[in-house]
PDB file of C-alpha atoms in Angstrom:
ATOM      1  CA  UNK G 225     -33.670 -10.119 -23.407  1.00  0.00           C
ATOM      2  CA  UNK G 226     -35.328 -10.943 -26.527  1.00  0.00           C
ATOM      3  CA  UNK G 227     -35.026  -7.538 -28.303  1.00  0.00           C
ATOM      4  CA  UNK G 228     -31.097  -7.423 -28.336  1.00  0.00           C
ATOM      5  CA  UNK G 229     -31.037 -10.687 -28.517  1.00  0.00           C
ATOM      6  CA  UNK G 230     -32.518 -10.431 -32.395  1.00  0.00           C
ATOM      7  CA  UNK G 231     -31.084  -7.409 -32.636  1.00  0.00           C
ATOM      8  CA  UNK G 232     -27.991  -9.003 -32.583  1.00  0.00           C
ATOM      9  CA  UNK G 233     -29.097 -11.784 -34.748  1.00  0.00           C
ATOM     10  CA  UNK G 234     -30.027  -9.359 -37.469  1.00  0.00           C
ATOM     11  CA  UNK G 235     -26.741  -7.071 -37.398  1.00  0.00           C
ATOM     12  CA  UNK G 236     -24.674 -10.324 -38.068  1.00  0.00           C
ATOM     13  CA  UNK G 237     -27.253 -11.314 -40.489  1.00  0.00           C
ATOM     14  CA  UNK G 238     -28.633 -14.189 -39.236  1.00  0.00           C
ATOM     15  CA  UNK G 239     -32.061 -13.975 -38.681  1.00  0.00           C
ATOM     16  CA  UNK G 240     -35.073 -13.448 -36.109  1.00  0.00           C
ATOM     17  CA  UNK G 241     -35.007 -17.333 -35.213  1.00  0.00           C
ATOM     18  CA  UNK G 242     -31.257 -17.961 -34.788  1.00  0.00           C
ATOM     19  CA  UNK G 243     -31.326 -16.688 -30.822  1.00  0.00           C
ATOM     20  CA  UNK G 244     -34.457 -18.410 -30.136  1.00  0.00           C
ATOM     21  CA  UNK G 245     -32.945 -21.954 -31.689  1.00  0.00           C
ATOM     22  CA  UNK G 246     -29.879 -21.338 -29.389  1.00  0.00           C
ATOM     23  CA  UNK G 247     -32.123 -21.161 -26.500  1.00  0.00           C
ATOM     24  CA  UNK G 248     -34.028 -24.196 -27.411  1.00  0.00           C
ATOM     25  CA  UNK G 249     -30.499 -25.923 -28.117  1.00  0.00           C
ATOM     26  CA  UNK G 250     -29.566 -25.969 -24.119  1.00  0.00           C
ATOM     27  CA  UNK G 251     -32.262 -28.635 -23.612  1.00  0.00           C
ATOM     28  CA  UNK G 252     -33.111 -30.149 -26.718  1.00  0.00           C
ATOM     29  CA  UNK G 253     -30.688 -33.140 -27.718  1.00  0.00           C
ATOM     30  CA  UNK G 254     -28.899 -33.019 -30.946  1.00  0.00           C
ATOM     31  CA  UNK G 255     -29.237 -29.354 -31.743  1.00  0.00           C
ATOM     32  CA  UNK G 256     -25.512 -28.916 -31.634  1.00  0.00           C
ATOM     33  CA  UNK G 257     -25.224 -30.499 -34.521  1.00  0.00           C
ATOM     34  CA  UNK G 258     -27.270 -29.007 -36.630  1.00  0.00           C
ATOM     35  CA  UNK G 259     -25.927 -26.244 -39.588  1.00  0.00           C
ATOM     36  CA  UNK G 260     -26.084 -22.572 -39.396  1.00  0.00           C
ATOM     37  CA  UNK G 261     -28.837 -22.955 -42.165  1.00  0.00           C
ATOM     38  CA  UNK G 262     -30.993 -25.320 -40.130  1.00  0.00           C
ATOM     39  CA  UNK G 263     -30.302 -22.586 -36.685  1.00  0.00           C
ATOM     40  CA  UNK G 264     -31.516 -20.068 -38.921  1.00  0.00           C
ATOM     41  CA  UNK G 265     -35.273 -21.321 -39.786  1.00  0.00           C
ATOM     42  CA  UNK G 266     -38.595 -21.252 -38.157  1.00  0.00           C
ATOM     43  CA  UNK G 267     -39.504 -24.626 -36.253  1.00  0.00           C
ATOM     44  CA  UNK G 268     -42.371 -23.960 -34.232  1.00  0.00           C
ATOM     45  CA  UNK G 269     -41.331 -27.170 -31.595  1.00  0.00           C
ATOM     46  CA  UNK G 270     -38.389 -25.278 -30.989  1.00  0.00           C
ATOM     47  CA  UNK G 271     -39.864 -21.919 -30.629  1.00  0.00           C
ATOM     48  CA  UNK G 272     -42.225 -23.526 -28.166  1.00  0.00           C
ATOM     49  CA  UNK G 273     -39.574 -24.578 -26.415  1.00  0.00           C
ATOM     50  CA  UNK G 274     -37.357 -21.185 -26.165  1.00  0.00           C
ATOM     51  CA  UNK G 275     -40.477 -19.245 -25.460  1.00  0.00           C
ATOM     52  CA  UNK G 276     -40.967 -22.184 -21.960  1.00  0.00           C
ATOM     53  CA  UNK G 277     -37.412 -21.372 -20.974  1.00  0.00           C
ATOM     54  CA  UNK G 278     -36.829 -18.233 -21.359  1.00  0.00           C
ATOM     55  CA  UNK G 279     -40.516 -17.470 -19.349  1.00  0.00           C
ATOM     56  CA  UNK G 280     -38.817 -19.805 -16.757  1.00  0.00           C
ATOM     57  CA  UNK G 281     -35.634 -18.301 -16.577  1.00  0.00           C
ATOM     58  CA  UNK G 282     -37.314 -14.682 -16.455  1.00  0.00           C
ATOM     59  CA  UNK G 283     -39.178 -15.808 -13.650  1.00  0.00           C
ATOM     60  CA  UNK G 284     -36.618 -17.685 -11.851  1.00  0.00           C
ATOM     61  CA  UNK G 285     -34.289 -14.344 -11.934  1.00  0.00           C
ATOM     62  CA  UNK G 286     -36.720 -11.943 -11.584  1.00  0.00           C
ATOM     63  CA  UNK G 287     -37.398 -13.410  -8.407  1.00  0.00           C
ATOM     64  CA  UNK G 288     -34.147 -13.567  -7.657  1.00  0.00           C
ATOM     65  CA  UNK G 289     -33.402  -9.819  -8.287  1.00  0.00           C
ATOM     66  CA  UNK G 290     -37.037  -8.884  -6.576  1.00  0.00           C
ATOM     67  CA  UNK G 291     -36.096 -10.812  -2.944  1.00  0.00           C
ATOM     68  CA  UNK G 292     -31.985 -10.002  -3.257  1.00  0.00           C
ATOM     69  CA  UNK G 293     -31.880  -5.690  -4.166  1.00  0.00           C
ATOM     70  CA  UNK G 294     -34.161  -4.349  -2.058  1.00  0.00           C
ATOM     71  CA  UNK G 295     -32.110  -5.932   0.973  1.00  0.00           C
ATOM     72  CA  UNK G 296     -29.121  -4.465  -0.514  1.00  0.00           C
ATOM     73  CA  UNK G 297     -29.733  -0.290   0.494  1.00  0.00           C
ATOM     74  CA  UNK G 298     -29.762   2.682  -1.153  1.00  0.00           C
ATOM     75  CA  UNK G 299     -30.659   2.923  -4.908  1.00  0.00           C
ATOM     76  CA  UNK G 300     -27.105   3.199  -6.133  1.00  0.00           C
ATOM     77  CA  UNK G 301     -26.847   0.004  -4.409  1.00  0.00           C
ATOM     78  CA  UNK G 302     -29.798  -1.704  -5.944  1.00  0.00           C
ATOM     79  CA  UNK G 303     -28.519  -0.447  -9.708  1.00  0.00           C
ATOM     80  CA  UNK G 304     -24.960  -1.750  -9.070  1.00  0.00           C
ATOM     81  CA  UNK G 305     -25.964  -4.940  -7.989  1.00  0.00           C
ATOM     82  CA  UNK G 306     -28.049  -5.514 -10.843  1.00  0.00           C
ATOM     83  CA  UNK G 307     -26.633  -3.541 -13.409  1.00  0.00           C
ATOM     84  CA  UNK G 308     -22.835  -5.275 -12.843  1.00  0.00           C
ATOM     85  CA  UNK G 309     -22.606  -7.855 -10.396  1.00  0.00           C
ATOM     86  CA  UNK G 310     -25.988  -9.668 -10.929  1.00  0.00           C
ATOM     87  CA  UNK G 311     -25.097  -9.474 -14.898  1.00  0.00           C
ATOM     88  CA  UNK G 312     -21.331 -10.835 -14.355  1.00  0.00           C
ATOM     89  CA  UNK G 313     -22.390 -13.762 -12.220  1.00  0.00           C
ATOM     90  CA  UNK G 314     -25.491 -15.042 -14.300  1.00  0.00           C
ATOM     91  CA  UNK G 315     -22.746 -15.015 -17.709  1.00  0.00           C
ATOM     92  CA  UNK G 316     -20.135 -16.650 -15.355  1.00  0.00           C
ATOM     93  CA  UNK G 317     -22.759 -19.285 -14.662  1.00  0.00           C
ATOM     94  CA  UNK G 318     -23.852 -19.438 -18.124  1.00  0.00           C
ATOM     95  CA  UNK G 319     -20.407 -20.050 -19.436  1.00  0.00           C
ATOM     96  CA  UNK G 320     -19.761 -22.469 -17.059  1.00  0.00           C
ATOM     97  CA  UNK G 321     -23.178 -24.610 -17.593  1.00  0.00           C
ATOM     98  CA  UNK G 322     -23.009 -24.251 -20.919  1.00  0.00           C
ATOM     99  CA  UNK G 323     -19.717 -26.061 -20.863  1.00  0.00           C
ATOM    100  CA  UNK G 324     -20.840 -28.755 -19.304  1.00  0.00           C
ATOM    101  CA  UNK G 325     -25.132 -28.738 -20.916  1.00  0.00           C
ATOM    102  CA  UNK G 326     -24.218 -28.201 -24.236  1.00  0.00           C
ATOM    103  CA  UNK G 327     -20.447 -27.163 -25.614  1.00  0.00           C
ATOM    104  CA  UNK G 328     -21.371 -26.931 -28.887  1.00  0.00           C
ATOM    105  CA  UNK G 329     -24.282 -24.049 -27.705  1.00  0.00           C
ATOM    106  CA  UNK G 330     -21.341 -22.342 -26.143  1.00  0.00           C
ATOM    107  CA  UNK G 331     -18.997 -22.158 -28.963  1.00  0.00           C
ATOM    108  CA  UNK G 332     -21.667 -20.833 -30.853  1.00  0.00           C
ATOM    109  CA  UNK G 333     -22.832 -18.094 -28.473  1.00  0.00           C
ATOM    110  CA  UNK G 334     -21.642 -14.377 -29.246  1.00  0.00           C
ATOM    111  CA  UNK G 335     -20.192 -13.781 -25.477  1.00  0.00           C
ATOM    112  CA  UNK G 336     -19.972  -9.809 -25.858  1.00  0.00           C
ATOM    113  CA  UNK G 337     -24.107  -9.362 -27.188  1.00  0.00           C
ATOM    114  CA  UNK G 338     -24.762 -12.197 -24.461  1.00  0.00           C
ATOM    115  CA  UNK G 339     -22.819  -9.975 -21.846  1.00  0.00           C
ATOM    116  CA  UNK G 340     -24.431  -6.915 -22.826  1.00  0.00           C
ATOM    117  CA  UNK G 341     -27.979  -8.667 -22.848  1.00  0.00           C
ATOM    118  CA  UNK G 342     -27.271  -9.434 -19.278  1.00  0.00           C
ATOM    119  CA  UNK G 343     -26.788  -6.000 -18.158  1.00  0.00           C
ATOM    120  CA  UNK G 344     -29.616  -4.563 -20.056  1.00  0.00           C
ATOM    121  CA  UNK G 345     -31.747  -7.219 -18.660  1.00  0.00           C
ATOM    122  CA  UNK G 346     -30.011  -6.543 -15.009  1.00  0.00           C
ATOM    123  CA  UNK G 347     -30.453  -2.412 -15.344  1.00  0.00           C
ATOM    124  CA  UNK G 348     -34.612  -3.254 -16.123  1.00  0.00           C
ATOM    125  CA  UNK G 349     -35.214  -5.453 -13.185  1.00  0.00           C
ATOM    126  CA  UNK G 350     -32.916  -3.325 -11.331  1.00  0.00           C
ATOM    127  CA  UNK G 351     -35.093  -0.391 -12.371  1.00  0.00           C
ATOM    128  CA  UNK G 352     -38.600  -2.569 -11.726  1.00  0.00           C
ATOM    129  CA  UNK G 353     -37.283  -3.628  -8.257  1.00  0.00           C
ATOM    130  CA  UNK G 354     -36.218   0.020  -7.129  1.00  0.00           C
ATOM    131  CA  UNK G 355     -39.434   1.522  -8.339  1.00  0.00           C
ATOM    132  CA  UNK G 356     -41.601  -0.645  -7.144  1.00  0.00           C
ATOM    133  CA  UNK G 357     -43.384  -0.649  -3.578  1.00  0.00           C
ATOM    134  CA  UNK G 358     -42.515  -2.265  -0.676  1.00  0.00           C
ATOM    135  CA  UNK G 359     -45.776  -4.637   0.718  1.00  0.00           C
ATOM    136  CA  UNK G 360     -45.185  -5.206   4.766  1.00  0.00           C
ATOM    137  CA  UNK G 361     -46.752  -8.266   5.642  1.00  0.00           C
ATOM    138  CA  UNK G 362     -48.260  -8.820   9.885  1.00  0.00           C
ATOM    139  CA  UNK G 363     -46.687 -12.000  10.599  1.00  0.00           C
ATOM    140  CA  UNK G 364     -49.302 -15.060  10.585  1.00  0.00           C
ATOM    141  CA  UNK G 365     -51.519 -15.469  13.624  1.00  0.00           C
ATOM    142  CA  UNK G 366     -51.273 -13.918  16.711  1.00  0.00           C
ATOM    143  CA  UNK G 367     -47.844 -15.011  18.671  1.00  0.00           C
ATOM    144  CA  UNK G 368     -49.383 -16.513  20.897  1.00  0.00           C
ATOM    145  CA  UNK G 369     -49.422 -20.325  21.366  1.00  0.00           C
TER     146      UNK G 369
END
């Protein structure tokens, strides 16, 4: 996510630290306010901050994706679900949260790189999940009581 996230950033010419100070903006209070200029800099607090949440956030929905596609079939299956449909309803809850969180952040998110981050981020853990190997686990103690 971070890698077309700043790619982004730097197409529309607005630096390495804008995406990161968005991030920090959906829990910090008063970021919304704050210019273009000041979203643009380097402030380590805030940095700290993005790099918490978007670890969290990774891990939350890479859980997610590792418990929910294997259950879901065949590899087309897998990819589908977490190429579109995964993708679609983690920006449809983004939009929505963000809404409520923070509607400054959402005004000032770029909806079609956010959308496409999704799906890049859904075809890797879709590709992670469907490559990696299944671990069967014996049920705990012996059944009997």
């Amino acid at each position: 996510m971070p890698v077309p996230a700043v790619l982004w950033s730097l197409s529309v010419h607005r630096g390495i630290w804008y995406p990161a100070n968005l991030l920090a903006a959906m829990v910090l209070p008063g970021m919304a306010k704050l210019s273009l200029a000041e979203l643009e800099q380097f402030h380590g607090d805030w940095f700290a901050v993005a790099i918490g949440l978007h670890l969290s956030l990774s891990v939350i929905f890479g859980a997610a994706y590792g418990l929910v596609l294997p259950k879901l079939g065949t590899i087309p299956a897998a990819f589908a679900w977490g190429v579109l449909v995964m993708p679609l309803l983690w920006t449809s809850a983004s939009d929505g949260l963000m809404g409520v969180v923070n509607p400054a952040l959402q005004q000032r998110v770029d909806w079609p790189w956010f959308v496409l981050s999704q799906f890049i981020f859904g075809l890797a853990a879709a590709m992670v999940v469907v490559r990696s190997e299944m671990v069967h686990i014996a049920p705990a103690g012996s059944g009997e009581e």
